[in-house]
JSON list of C-alpha atoms in Angstrom, two decimals:
[
{"chain": "L", "resi": 4, "resn": "VAL", "atom": "CA", "xyz": [-20.74, -66.13, 37.02]},
{"chain": "L", "resi": 5, "resn": "THR", "atom": "CA", "xyz": [-19.62, -68.57, 34.35]},
{"chain": "L", "resi": 6, "resn": "VAL", "atom": "CA", "xyz": [-16.33, -68.38, 32.65]},
{"chain": "L", "resi": 7, "resn": "GLU", "atom": "CA", "xyz": [-18.01, -67.62, 29.46]},
{"chain": "L", "resi": 8, "resn": "THR", "atom": "CA", "xyz": [-19.60, -64.51, 31.02]},
{"chain": "L", "resi": 9, "resn": "ARG", "atom": "CA", "xyz": [-16.24, -63.25, 32.52]},
{"chain": "L", "resi": 10, "resn": "LEU", "atom": "CA", "xyz": [-14.44, -63.69, 29.18]},
{"chain": "L", "resi": 11, "resn": "GLU", "atom": "CA", "xyz": [-17.25, -61.68, 27.59]},
{"chain": "L", "resi": 12, "resn": "GLU", "atom": "CA", "xyz": [-17.09, -58.80, 30.07]},
{"chain": "L", "resi": 13, "resn": "THR", "atom": "CA", "xyz": [-13.17, -58.90, 29.89]},
{"chain": "L", "resi": 14, "resn": "GLY", "atom": "CA", "xyz": [-13.50, -58.63, 25.99]},
{"chain": "L", "resi": 15, "resn": "LYS", "atom": "CA", "xyz": [-16.01, -55.77, 26.32]},
{"chain": "L", "resi": 16, "resn": "ARG", "atom": "CA", "xyz": [-13.52, -53.80, 28.61]},
{"chain": "L", "resi": 17, "resn": "PHE", "atom": "CA", "xyz": [-10.62, -54.57, 26.25]},
{"chain": "L", "resi": 18, "resn": "GLU", "atom": "CA", "xyz": [-12.86, -53.28, 23.40]},
{"chain": "L", "resi": 19, "resn": "GLU", "atom": "CA", "xyz": [-13.78, -50.04, 25.10]},
{"chain": "L", "resi": 20, "resn": "GLN", "atom": "CA", "xyz": [-10.08, -49.55, 26.12]},
{"chain": "L", "resi": 21, "resn": "LEU", "atom": "CA", "xyz": [-9.16, -50.09, 22.53]},
{"chain": "L", "resi": 22, "resn": "GLN", "atom": "CA", "xyz": [-11.67, -47.56, 21.17]},
{"chain": "L", "resi": 23, "resn": "GLN", "atom": "CA", "xyz": [-10.66, -45.06, 23.70]},
{"chain": "L", "resi": 24, "resn": "LYS", "atom": "CA", "xyz": [-6.91, -45.55, 22.58]},
{"chain": "L", "resi": 25, "resn": "ASN", "atom": "CA", "xyz": [-7.99, -45.08, 18.95]},
{"chain": "L", "resi": 26, "resn": "ILE", "atom": "CA", "xyz": [-9.81, -41.88, 19.98]},
{"chain": "L", "resi": 27, "resn": "GLU", "atom": "CA", "xyz": [-6.67, -40.64, 21.82]},
{"chain": "L", "resi": 28, "resn": "LEU", "atom": "CA", "xyz": [-4.55, -41.72, 18.92]},
{"chain": "L", "resi": 29, "resn": "ALA", "atom": "CA", "xyz": [-6.65, -39.68, 16.50]},
{"chain": "L", "resi": 30, "resn": "SER", "atom": "CA", "xyz": [-6.53, -36.82, 18.63]},
{"chain": "L", "resi": 31, "resn": "THR", "atom": "CA", "xyz": [-2.80, -36.90, 18.78]},
{"chain": "L", "resi": 32, "resn": "ALA", "atom": "CA", "xyz": [-2.50, -37.27, 15.27]},
{"chain": "L", "resi": 33, "resn": "GLU", "atom": "CA", "xyz": [-4.75, -34.31, 14.54]},
{"chain": "L", "resi": 34, "resn": "ALA", "atom": "CA", "xyz": [-2.58, -32.16, 16.92]},
{"chain": "L", "resi": 35, "resn": "LEU", "atom": "CA", "xyz": [0.58, -33.29, 15.14]},
{"chain": "L", "resi": 36, "resn": "GLN", "atom": "CA", "xyz": [-0.94, -32.09, 11.81]},
{"chain": "L", "resi": 37, "resn": "ARG", "atom": "CA", "xyz": [-1.73, -28.79, 13.45]},
{"chain": "L", "resi": 38, "resn": "SER", "atom": "CA", "xyz": [1.68, -28.56, 14.74]},
{"chain": "L", "resi": 39, "resn": "HIS", "atom": "CA", "xyz": [3.31, -29.27, 11.36]},
{"chain": "L", "resi": 40, "resn": "ALA", "atom": "CA", "xyz": [1.11, -26.85, 9.60]},
{"chain": "L", "resi": 41, "resn": "GLU", "atom": "CA", "xyz": [1.96, -24.18, 12.14]},
{"chain": "L", "resi": 42, "resn": "LEU", "atom": "CA", "xyz": [5.71, -24.95, 11.76]},
{"chain": "L", "resi": 43, "resn": "LYS", "atom": "CA", "xyz": [5.45, -24.99, 8.12]},
{"chain": "L", "resi": 44, "resn": "SER", "atom": "CA", "xyz": [3.66, -21.46, 8.14]},
{"chain": "L", "resi": 45, "resn": "ALA", "atom": "CA", "xyz": [6.22, -20.05, 10.47]},
{"chain": "L", "resi": 46, "resn": "GLN", "atom": "CA", "xyz": [9.01, -21.37, 8.27]},
{"chain": "L", "resi": 47, "resn": "LEU", "atom": "CA", "xyz": [7.41, -19.70, 5.13]},
{"chain": "L", "resi": 48, "resn": "GLN", "atom": "CA", "xyz": [6.99, -16.52, 7.14]},
{"chain": "L", "resi": 49, "resn": "LEU", "atom": "CA", "xyz": [10.74, -16.61, 8.10]},
{"chain": "L", "resi": 50, "resn": "ILE", "atom": "CA", "xyz": [11.69, -17.23, 4.37]},
{"chain": "L", "resi": 51, "resn": "GLN", "atom": "CA", "xyz": [9.40, -14.44, 3.21]},
{"chain": "L", "resi": 52, "resn": "ALA", "atom": "CA", "xyz": [10.86, -12.05, 5.96]},
{"chain": "L", "resi": 53, "resn": "GLU", "atom": "CA", "xyz": [14.36, -12.97, 4.71]},
{"chain": "L", "resi": 54, "resn": "LYS", "atom": "CA", "xyz": [13.22, -12.19, 1.01]},
{"chain": "L", "resi": 55, "resn": "MET", "atom": "CA", "xyz": [11.70, -8.86, 2.22]},
{"chain": "L", "resi": 56, "resn": "GLU", "atom": "CA", "xyz": [14.78, -7.86, 4.00]},
{"chain": "L", "resi": 57, "resn": "SER", "atom": "CA", "xyz": [17.00, -8.58, 0.79]},
{"chain": "L", "resi": 58, "resn": "LEU", "atom": "CA", "xyz": [14.51, -6.90, -1.29]},
{"chain": "L", "resi": 59, "resn": "GLY", "atom": "CA", "xyz": [14.59, -3.87, 1.04]},
{"chain": "L", "resi": 60, "resn": "ASN", "atom": "CA", "xyz": [18.37, -3.62, 0.76]},
{"chain": "L", "resi": 61, "resn": "GLN", "atom": "CA", "xyz": [18.25, -3.79, -2.99]},
{"chain": "L", "resi": 62, "resn": "ALA", "atom": "CA", "xyz": [15.55, -1.14, -3.23]},
{"chain": "L", "resi": 63, "resn": "ALA", "atom": "CA", "xyz": [17.65, 1.22, -0.89]},
{"chain": "L", "resi": 64, "resn": "SER", "atom": "CA", "xyz": [20.76, 0.60, -3.21]},
{"chain": "L", "resi": 65, "resn": "VAL", "atom": "CA", "xyz": [18.76, 1.32, -6.45]},
{"chain": "L", "resi": 66, "resn": "ALA", "atom": "CA", "xyz": [17.15, 4.42, -4.91]},
{"chain": "L", "resi": 67, "resn": "HIS", "atom": "CA", "xyz": [20.60, 5.69, -3.83]},
{"chain": "L", "resi": 68, "resn": "GLU", "atom": "CA", "xyz": [21.96, 5.15, -7.37]},
{"chain": "L", "resi": 69, "resn": "ILE", "atom": "CA", "xyz": [19.03, 6.84, -8.95]},
{"chain": "L", "resi": 70, "resn": "LYS", "atom": "CA", "xyz": [18.97, 10.01, -6.70]},
{"chain": "L", "resi": 71, "resn": "ASN", "atom": "CA", "xyz": [22.38, 10.93, -8.01]},
{"chain": "L", "resi": 72, "resn": "PRO", "atom": "CA", "xyz": [21.40, 11.74, -11.65]},
{"chain": "L", "resi": 73, "resn": "LEU", "atom": "CA", "xyz": [18.06, 13.23, -10.44]},
{"chain": "L", "resi": 74, "resn": "ALA", "atom": "CA", "xyz": [20.15, 15.82, -8.58]},
{"chain": "L", "resi": 75, "resn": "THR", "atom": "CA", "xyz": [22.24, 16.44, -11.71]},
{"chain": "L", "resi": 76, "resn": "LEU", "atom": "CA", "xyz": [18.88, 16.98, -13.64]},
{"chain": "L", "resi": 77, "resn": "GLN", "atom": "CA", "xyz": [17.54, 19.30, -10.93]},
{"chain": "L", "resi": 78, "resn": "LEU", "atom": "CA", "xyz": [20.63, 21.42, -11.03]},
{"chain": "L", "resi": 79, "resn": "GLY", "atom": "CA", "xyz": [20.51, 21.62, -14.83]},
{"chain": "L", "resi": 80, "resn": "ILE", "atom": "CA", "xyz": [16.96, 22.63, -15.00]},
{"chain": "L", "resi": 81, "resn": "ASN", "atom": "CA", "xyz": [17.43, 25.31, -12.18]},
{"chain": "L", "resi": 82, "resn": "TYR", "atom": "CA", "xyz": [20.29, 26.66, -14.28]},
{"chain": "L", "resi": 83, "resn": "LEU", "atom": "CA", "xyz": [18.12, 26.88, -17.42]},
{"chain": "L", "resi": 84, "resn": "LEU", "atom": "CA", "xyz": [15.38, 28.50, -15.50]},
{"chain": "L", "resi": 85, "resn": "LYS", "atom": "CA", "xyz": [17.78, 31.41, -14.61]},
{"chain": "L", "resi": 86, "resn": "LYS", "atom": "CA", "xyz": [19.05, 31.68, -18.16]},
{"chain": "L", "resi": 87, "resn": "ILE", "atom": "CA", "xyz": [15.88, 31.42, -19.94]},
{"chain": "L", "resi": 88, "resn": "PRO", "atom": "CA", "xyz": [14.08, 34.86, -20.65]},
{"chain": "L", "resi": 89, "resn": "SER", "atom": "CA", "xyz": [11.13, 35.27, -18.26]},
{"chain": "L", "resi": 90, "resn": "THR", "atom": "CA", "xyz": [8.96, 36.34, -21.16]},
{"chain": "L", "resi": 91, "resn": "ASP", "atom": "CA", "xyz": [8.93, 32.89, -22.64]},
{"chain": "L", "resi": 92, "resn": "ARG", "atom": "CA", "xyz": [6.34, 31.48, -20.38]},
{"chain": "L", "resi": 93, "resn": "ASN", "atom": "CA", "xyz": [5.80, 28.19, -22.04]},
{"chain": "L", "resi": 94, "resn": "ILE", "atom": "CA", "xyz": [9.29, 27.12, -21.60]},
{"chain": "L", "resi": 95, "resn": "VAL", "atom": "CA", "xyz": [9.30, 28.21, -17.89]},
{"chain": "L", "resi": 96, "resn": "VAL", "atom": "CA", "xyz": [6.23, 26.29, -17.33]},
{"chain": "L", "resi": 97, "resn": "VAL", "atom": "CA", "xyz": [7.44, 23.11, -18.88]},
{"chain": "L", "resi": 98, "resn": "LEU", "atom": "CA", "xyz": [10.75, 23.31, -17.01]},
{"chain": "L", "resi": 99, "resn": "GLN", "atom": "CA", "xyz": [9.01, 24.02, -13.78]},
{"chain": "L", "resi": 100, "resn": "GLU", "atom": "CA", "xyz": [6.80, 20.86, -14.40]},
{"chain": "L", "resi": 101, "resn": "MET", "atom": "CA", "xyz": [9.98, 19.00, -14.91]},
{"chain": "L", "resi": 102, "resn": "LEU", "atom": "CA", "xyz": [11.30, 20.20, -11.58]},
{"chain": "L", "resi": 103, "resn": "ASP", "atom": "CA", "xyz": [8.05, 19.01, -9.92]},
{"chain": "L", "resi": 104, "resn": "ALA", "atom": "CA", "xyz": [8.35, 15.65, -11.64]},
{"chain": "L", "resi": 105, "resn": "ILE", "atom": "CA", "xyz": [11.85, 15.35, -10.38]},
{"chain": "L", "resi": 106, "resn": "GLY", "atom": "CA", "xyz": [10.86, 16.31, -6.88]},
{"chain": "L", "resi": 107, "resn": "CYS", "atom": "CA", "xyz": [8.11, 13.55, -6.91]},
{"chain": "L", "resi": 108, "resn": "ALA", "atom": "CA", "xyz": [10.65, 11.05, -8.27]},
{"chain": "L", "resi": 109, "resn": "ASP", "atom": "CA", "xyz": [13.12, 11.98, -5.70]},
{"chain": "L", "resi": 110, "resn": "ALA", "atom": "CA", "xyz": [10.50, 11.46, -2.88]},
{"chain": "L", "resi": 111, "resn": "ILE", "atom": "CA", "xyz": [9.66, 8.09, -4.41]},
{"chain": "L", "resi": 112, "resn": "MET", "atom": "CA", "xyz": [13.39, 7.11, -3.98]},
{"chain": "L", "resi": 113, "resn": "ASP", "atom": "CA", "xyz": [13.15, 8.33, -0.44]},
{"chain": "L", "resi": 114, "resn": "ARG", "atom": "CA", "xyz": [10.17, 5.93, 0.09]},
{"chain": "L", "resi": 115, "resn": "MET", "atom": "CA", "xyz": [12.24, 3.07, -1.49]},
{"chain": "L", "resi": 116, "resn": "GLU", "atom": "CA", "xyz": [15.08, 3.79, 0.84]},
{"chain": "L", "resi": 117, "resn": "ASP", "atom": "CA", "xyz": [12.60, 3.71, 3.77]},
{"chain": "L", "resi": 118, "resn": "PHE", "atom": "CA", "xyz": [11.50, 0.31, 2.66]},
{"chain": "L", "resi": 119, "resn": "ALA", "atom": "CA", "xyz": [14.97, -0.90, 4.09]},
{"chain": "L", "resi": 120, "resn": "ALA", "atom": "CA", "xyz": [14.67, 1.29, 7.03]},
{"chain": "L", "resi": 121, "resn": "PRO", "atom": "CA", "xyz": [11.17, 2.62, 7.67]},
{"chain": "L", "resi": 122, "resn": "LYS", "atom": "CA", "xyz": [10.69, 6.11, 8.86]},
{"chain": "L", "resi": 123, "resn": "GLN", "atom": "CA", "xyz": [7.76, 7.51, 10.69]},
{"chain": "L", "resi": 124, "resn": "LEU", "atom": "CA", "xyz": [5.17, 9.46, 8.28]},
{"chain": "L", "resi": 125, "resn": "VAL", "atom": "CA", "xyz": [5.19, 13.15, 8.67]},
{"chain": "L", "resi": 126, "resn": "MET", "atom": "CA", "xyz": [1.42, 13.85, 9.18]},
{"chain": "L", "resi": 127, "resn": "ARG", "atom": "CA", "xyz": [0.37, 17.48, 8.59]},
{"chain": "L", "resi": 128, "resn": "GLU", "atom": "CA", "xyz": [-2.88, 19.32, 7.79]},
{"chain": "L", "resi": 129, "resn": "GLU", "atom": "CA", "xyz": [-3.09, 19.59, 3.96]},
{"chain": "L", "resi": 130, "resn": "ASP", "atom": "CA", "xyz": [-5.28, 21.10, 1.34]},
{"chain": "L", "resi": 131, "resn": "LEU", "atom": "CA", "xyz": [-6.67, 18.19, -0.57]},
{"chain": "L", "resi": 132, "resn": "ASN", "atom": "CA", "xyz": [-7.43, 20.27, -3.70]},
{"chain": "L", "resi": 133, "resn": "GLU", "atom": "CA", "xyz": [-3.80, 21.39, -3.88]},
{"chain": "L", "resi": 134, "resn": "LEU", "atom": "CA", "xyz": [-2.59, 17.83, -3.44]},
{"chain": "L", "resi": 135, "resn": "ILE", "atom": "CA", "xyz": [-4.93, 16.77, -6.29]},
{"chain": "L", "resi": 136, "resn": "GLU", "atom": "CA", "xyz": [-3.64, 19.58, -8.54]},
{"chain": "L", "resi": 137, "resn": "GLY", "atom": "CA", "xyz": [-0.07, 18.80, -7.86]},
{"chain": "L", "resi": 138, "resn": "ALA", "atom": "CA", "xyz": [-0.69, 15.05, -8.72]},
{"chain": "L", "resi": 139, "resn": "LEU", "atom": "CA", "xyz": [-2.53, 16.09, -12.09]},
{"chain": "L", "resi": 140, "resn": "LYS", "atom": "CA", "xyz": [0.28, 18.28, -12.88]},
{"chain": "L", "resi": 141, "resn": "LEU", "atom": "CA", "xyz": [2.74, 15.42, -12.47]},
{"chain": "L", "resi": 142, "resn": "VAL", "atom": "CA", "xyz": [0.65, 13.09, -15.00]},
{"chain": "L", "resi": 143, "resn": "ARG", "atom": "CA", "xyz": [-0.57, 15.86, -17.38]},
{"chain": "L", "resi": 144, "resn": "LEU", "atom": "CA", "xyz": [1.53, 14.87, -20.26]},
{"chain": "L", "resi": 145, "resn": "ALA", "atom": "CA", "xyz": [0.74, 11.02, -19.75]},
{"chain": "L", "resi": 146, "resn": "LEU", "atom": "CA", "xyz": [-3.08, 11.92, -19.53]},
{"chain": "L", "resi": 147, "resn": "THR", "atom": "CA", "xyz": [-2.77, 14.12, -22.64]},
{"chain": "L", "resi": 148, "resn": "ASP", "atom": "CA", "xyz": [-0.98, 11.42, -24.62]},
{"chain": "L", "resi": 149, "resn": "ALA", "atom": "CA", "xyz": [-3.68, 8.85, -23.56]},
{"chain": "L", "resi": 150, "resn": "ARG", "atom": "CA", "xyz": [-6.42, 11.30, -24.79]},
{"chain": "L", "resi": 151, "resn": "ILE", "atom": "CA", "xyz": [-7.77, 11.67, -21.21]},
{"chain": "L", "resi": 152, "resn": "GLU", "atom": "CA", "xyz": [-9.90, 14.80, -20.51]},
{"chain": "L", "resi": 153, "resn": "VAL", "atom": "CA", "xyz": [-9.84, 15.71, -16.94]},
{"chain": "L", "resi": 154, "resn": "THR", "atom": "CA", "xyz": [-12.89, 17.26, -15.25]},
{"chain": "L", "resi": 155, "resn": "ARG", "atom": "CA", "xyz": [-12.50, 18.77, -11.97]},
{"chain": "L", "resi": 156, "resn": "GLU", "atom": "CA", "xyz": [-15.23, 19.08, -9.32]},
{"chain": "L", "resi": 157, "resn": "LEU", "atom": "CA", "xyz": [-13.22, 20.30, -6.25]},
{"chain": "L", "resi": 158, "resn": "ALA", "atom": "CA", "xyz": [-15.11, 21.53, -3.18]},
{"chain": "L", "resi": 159, "resn": "ASP", "atom": "CA", "xyz": [-14.72, 25.08, -2.08]},
{"chain": "L", "resi": 160, "resn": "PRO", "atom": "CA", "xyz": [-13.56, 25.71, 0.55]},
{"chain": "L", "resi": 161, "resn": "PRO", "atom": "CA", "xyz": [-11.01, 22.93, -0.07]},
{"chain": "L", "resi": 162, "resn": "PRO", "atom": "CA", "xyz": [-11.12, 19.93, 2.27]},
{"chain": "L", "resi": 163, "resn": "ARG", "atom": "CA", "xyz": [-8.27, 19.87, 4.87]},
{"chain": "L", "resi": 164, "resn": "VAL", "atom": "CA", "xyz": [-6.92, 16.52, 5.72]},
{"chain": "L", "resi": 165, "resn": "MET", "atom": "CA", "xyz": [-4.20, 15.14, 7.97]},
{"chain": "L", "resi": 166, "resn": "ALA", "atom": "CA", "xyz": [-1.73, 13.21, 5.64]},
{"chain": "L", "resi": 167, "resn": "ASP", "atom": "CA", "xyz": [1.79, 12.71, 4.79]},
{"chain": "L", "resi": 168, "resn": "ARG", "atom": "CA", "xyz": [2.11, 14.83, 1.56]},
{"chain": "L", "resi": 169, "resn": "THR", "atom": "CA", "xyz": [4.61, 12.64, -0.23]},
{"chain": "L", "resi": 170, "resn": "THR", "atom": "CA", "xyz": [2.65, 9.42, 0.31]},
{"chain": "L", "resi": 171, "resn": "ILE", "atom": "CA", "xyz": [-0.71, 10.74, -0.52]},
{"chain": "L", "resi": 172, "resn": "GLN", "atom": "CA", "xyz": [0.71, 12.30, -3.78]},
{"chain": "L", "resi": 173, "resn": "GLN", "atom": "CA", "xyz": [2.16, 9.00, -4.84]},
{"chain": "L", "resi": 174, "resn": "VAL", "atom": "CA", "xyz": [-1.28, 7.44, -4.24]},
{"chain": "L", "resi": 175, "resn": "LEU", "atom": "CA", "xyz": [-3.04, 10.02, -6.30]},
{"chain": "L", "resi": 176, "resn": "VAL", "atom": "CA", "xyz": [-0.59, 9.61, -9.13]},
{"chain": "L", "resi": 177, "resn": "ASN", "atom": "CA", "xyz": [-1.07, 5.93, -8.97]},
{"chain": "L", "resi": 178, "resn": "LEU", "atom": "CA", "xyz": [-4.62, 6.34, -9.13]},
{"chain": "L", "resi": 179, "resn": "PHE", "atom": "CA", "xyz": [-4.69, 8.78, -12.03]},
{"chain": "L", "resi": 180, "resn": "MET", "atom": "CA", "xyz": [-2.37, 6.53, -14.08]},
{"chain": "L", "resi": 181, "resn": "ASN", "atom": "CA", "xyz": [-4.48, 3.42, -13.33]},
{"chain": "L", "resi": 182, "resn": "ALA", "atom": "CA", "xyz": [-7.51, 5.37, -14.62]},
{"chain": "L", "resi": 183, "resn": "ALA", "atom": "CA", "xyz": [-5.65, 6.23, -17.83]},
{"chain": "L", "resi": 184, "resn": "HIS", "atom": "CA", "xyz": [-4.63, 2.59, -18.41]},
{"chain": "L", "resi": 185, "resn": "ALA", "atom": "CA", "xyz": [-8.27, 1.50, -17.86]},
{"chain": "L", "resi": 186, "resn": "MET", "atom": "CA", "xyz": [-9.19, 3.90, -20.84]},
{"chain": "L", "resi": 187, "resn": "PRO", "atom": "CA", "xyz": [-6.83, 2.84, -23.57]},
{"chain": "L", "resi": 188, "resn": "LYS", "atom": "CA", "xyz": [-9.15, 4.49, -26.28]},
{"chain": "L", "resi": 189, "resn": "GLY", "atom": "CA", "xyz": [-9.30, 7.80, -24.35]},
{"chain": "L", "resi": 190, "resn": "GLY", "atom": "CA", "xyz": [-11.90, 9.09, -22.17]},
{"chain": "L", "resi": 191, "resn": "ARG", "atom": "CA", "xyz": [-12.87, 11.43, -19.25]},
{"chain": "L", "resi": 192, "resn": "LEU", "atom": "CA", "xyz": [-11.45, 11.24, -15.79]},
{"chain": "L", "resi": 193, "resn": "THR", "atom": "CA", "xyz": [-13.55, 13.15, -13.21]},
{"chain": "L", "resi": 194, "resn": "VAL", "atom": "CA", "xyz": [-11.84, 14.17, -10.03]},
{"chain": "L", "resi": 195, "resn": "ARG", "atom": "CA", "xyz": [-14.24, 15.21, -7.23]},
{"chain": "L", "resi": 196, "resn": "THR", "atom": "CA", "xyz": [-13.76, 16.41, -3.67]},
{"chain": "L", "resi": 197, "resn": "PHE", "atom": "CA", "xyz": [-16.41, 17.08, -1.10]},
{"chain": "L", "resi": 198, "resn": "HIS", "atom": "CA", "xyz": [-17.10, 17.55, 2.65]},
{"chain": "L", "resi": 199, "resn": "LYS", "atom": "CA", "xyz": [-18.56, 15.08, 4.90]},
{"chain": "L", "resi": 200, "resn": "GLU", "atom": "CA", "xyz": [-18.89, 15.05, 8.63]},
{"chain": "L", "resi": 201, "resn": "MET", "atom": "CA", "xyz": [-17.77, 11.99, 10.37]},
{"chain": "L", "resi": 202, "resn": "THR", "atom": "CA", "xyz": [-19.63, 11.04, 13.61]},
{"chain": "L", "resi": 203, "resn": "GLU", "atom": "CA", "xyz": [-20.25, 7.50, 14.94]},
{"chain": "L", "resi": 204, "resn": "THR", "atom": "CA", "xyz": [-17.40, 5.15, 15.61]},
{"chain": "L", "resi": 205, "resn": "THR", "atom": "CA", "xyz": [-17.37, 1.77, 13.98]},
{"chain": "L", "resi": 206, "resn": "HIS", "atom": "CA", "xyz": [-15.63, -1.46, 14.86]},
{"chain": "L", "resi": 207, "resn": "TYR", "atom": "CA", "xyz": [-12.63, -0.22, 12.83]},
{"chain": "L", "resi": 208, "resn": "GLU", "atom": "CA", "xyz": [-10.26, 1.58, 15.13]},
{"chain": "L", "resi": 209, "resn": "GLY", "atom": "CA", "xyz": [-10.01, 5.22, 14.45]},
{"chain": "L", "resi": 210, "resn": "SER", "atom": "CA", "xyz": [-12.71, 5.11, 11.69]},
{"chain": "L", "resi": 211, "resn": "ARG", "atom": "CA", "xyz": [-16.10, 6.94, 11.69]},
{"chain": "L", "resi": 212, "resn": "LYS", "atom": "CA", "xyz": [-19.40, 6.83, 10.09]},
{"chain": "L", "resi": 213, "resn": "SER", "atom": "CA", "xyz": [-20.32, 9.71, 7.65]},
{"chain": "L", "resi": 214, "resn": "THR", "atom": "CA", "xyz": [-23.48, 11.62, 7.72]}
]
């Protein structure tokens, strides 16, 4: 074996080792980039968590302040209901609707307080038609002002659902108000309930396929 051959073999070994080191270096750089991205993501999540905690505390404080005047309004309306003659049904109905709206607002304030200190939902069997009627009553004046005509197609017998009453009513109120905003020139809002039997499970936990 000549010196030239040995030098060539040695050069090839060095070249192979260099290539291997380059591969290892590239792999290390990629791992560092992933670690940096994960660290940055964790940092952003921590910042977001701190912001959410601060927002929750502010929401709880605002909700507490708002509940006081709501209680005063509620007492005032209850007083008027006792003093107004029962023959004047229009005033009684309006005052009762105001009481319902105050009750809804008070429940929303409770949810804002729960934002800082979450509480477990109260799940009970509810009449879905009744929940819808209650939500429509709360937004009746807003829908009338927006020239929205409401058409009801509610199932009989009414569907029974397991739900947290306050949360579902908030959802329904939001849906109805969003519908009104989507019809700035007025229109028709159709509210429909129906029965469906849920059978097969899907890949979503707790969900069912309808038939």
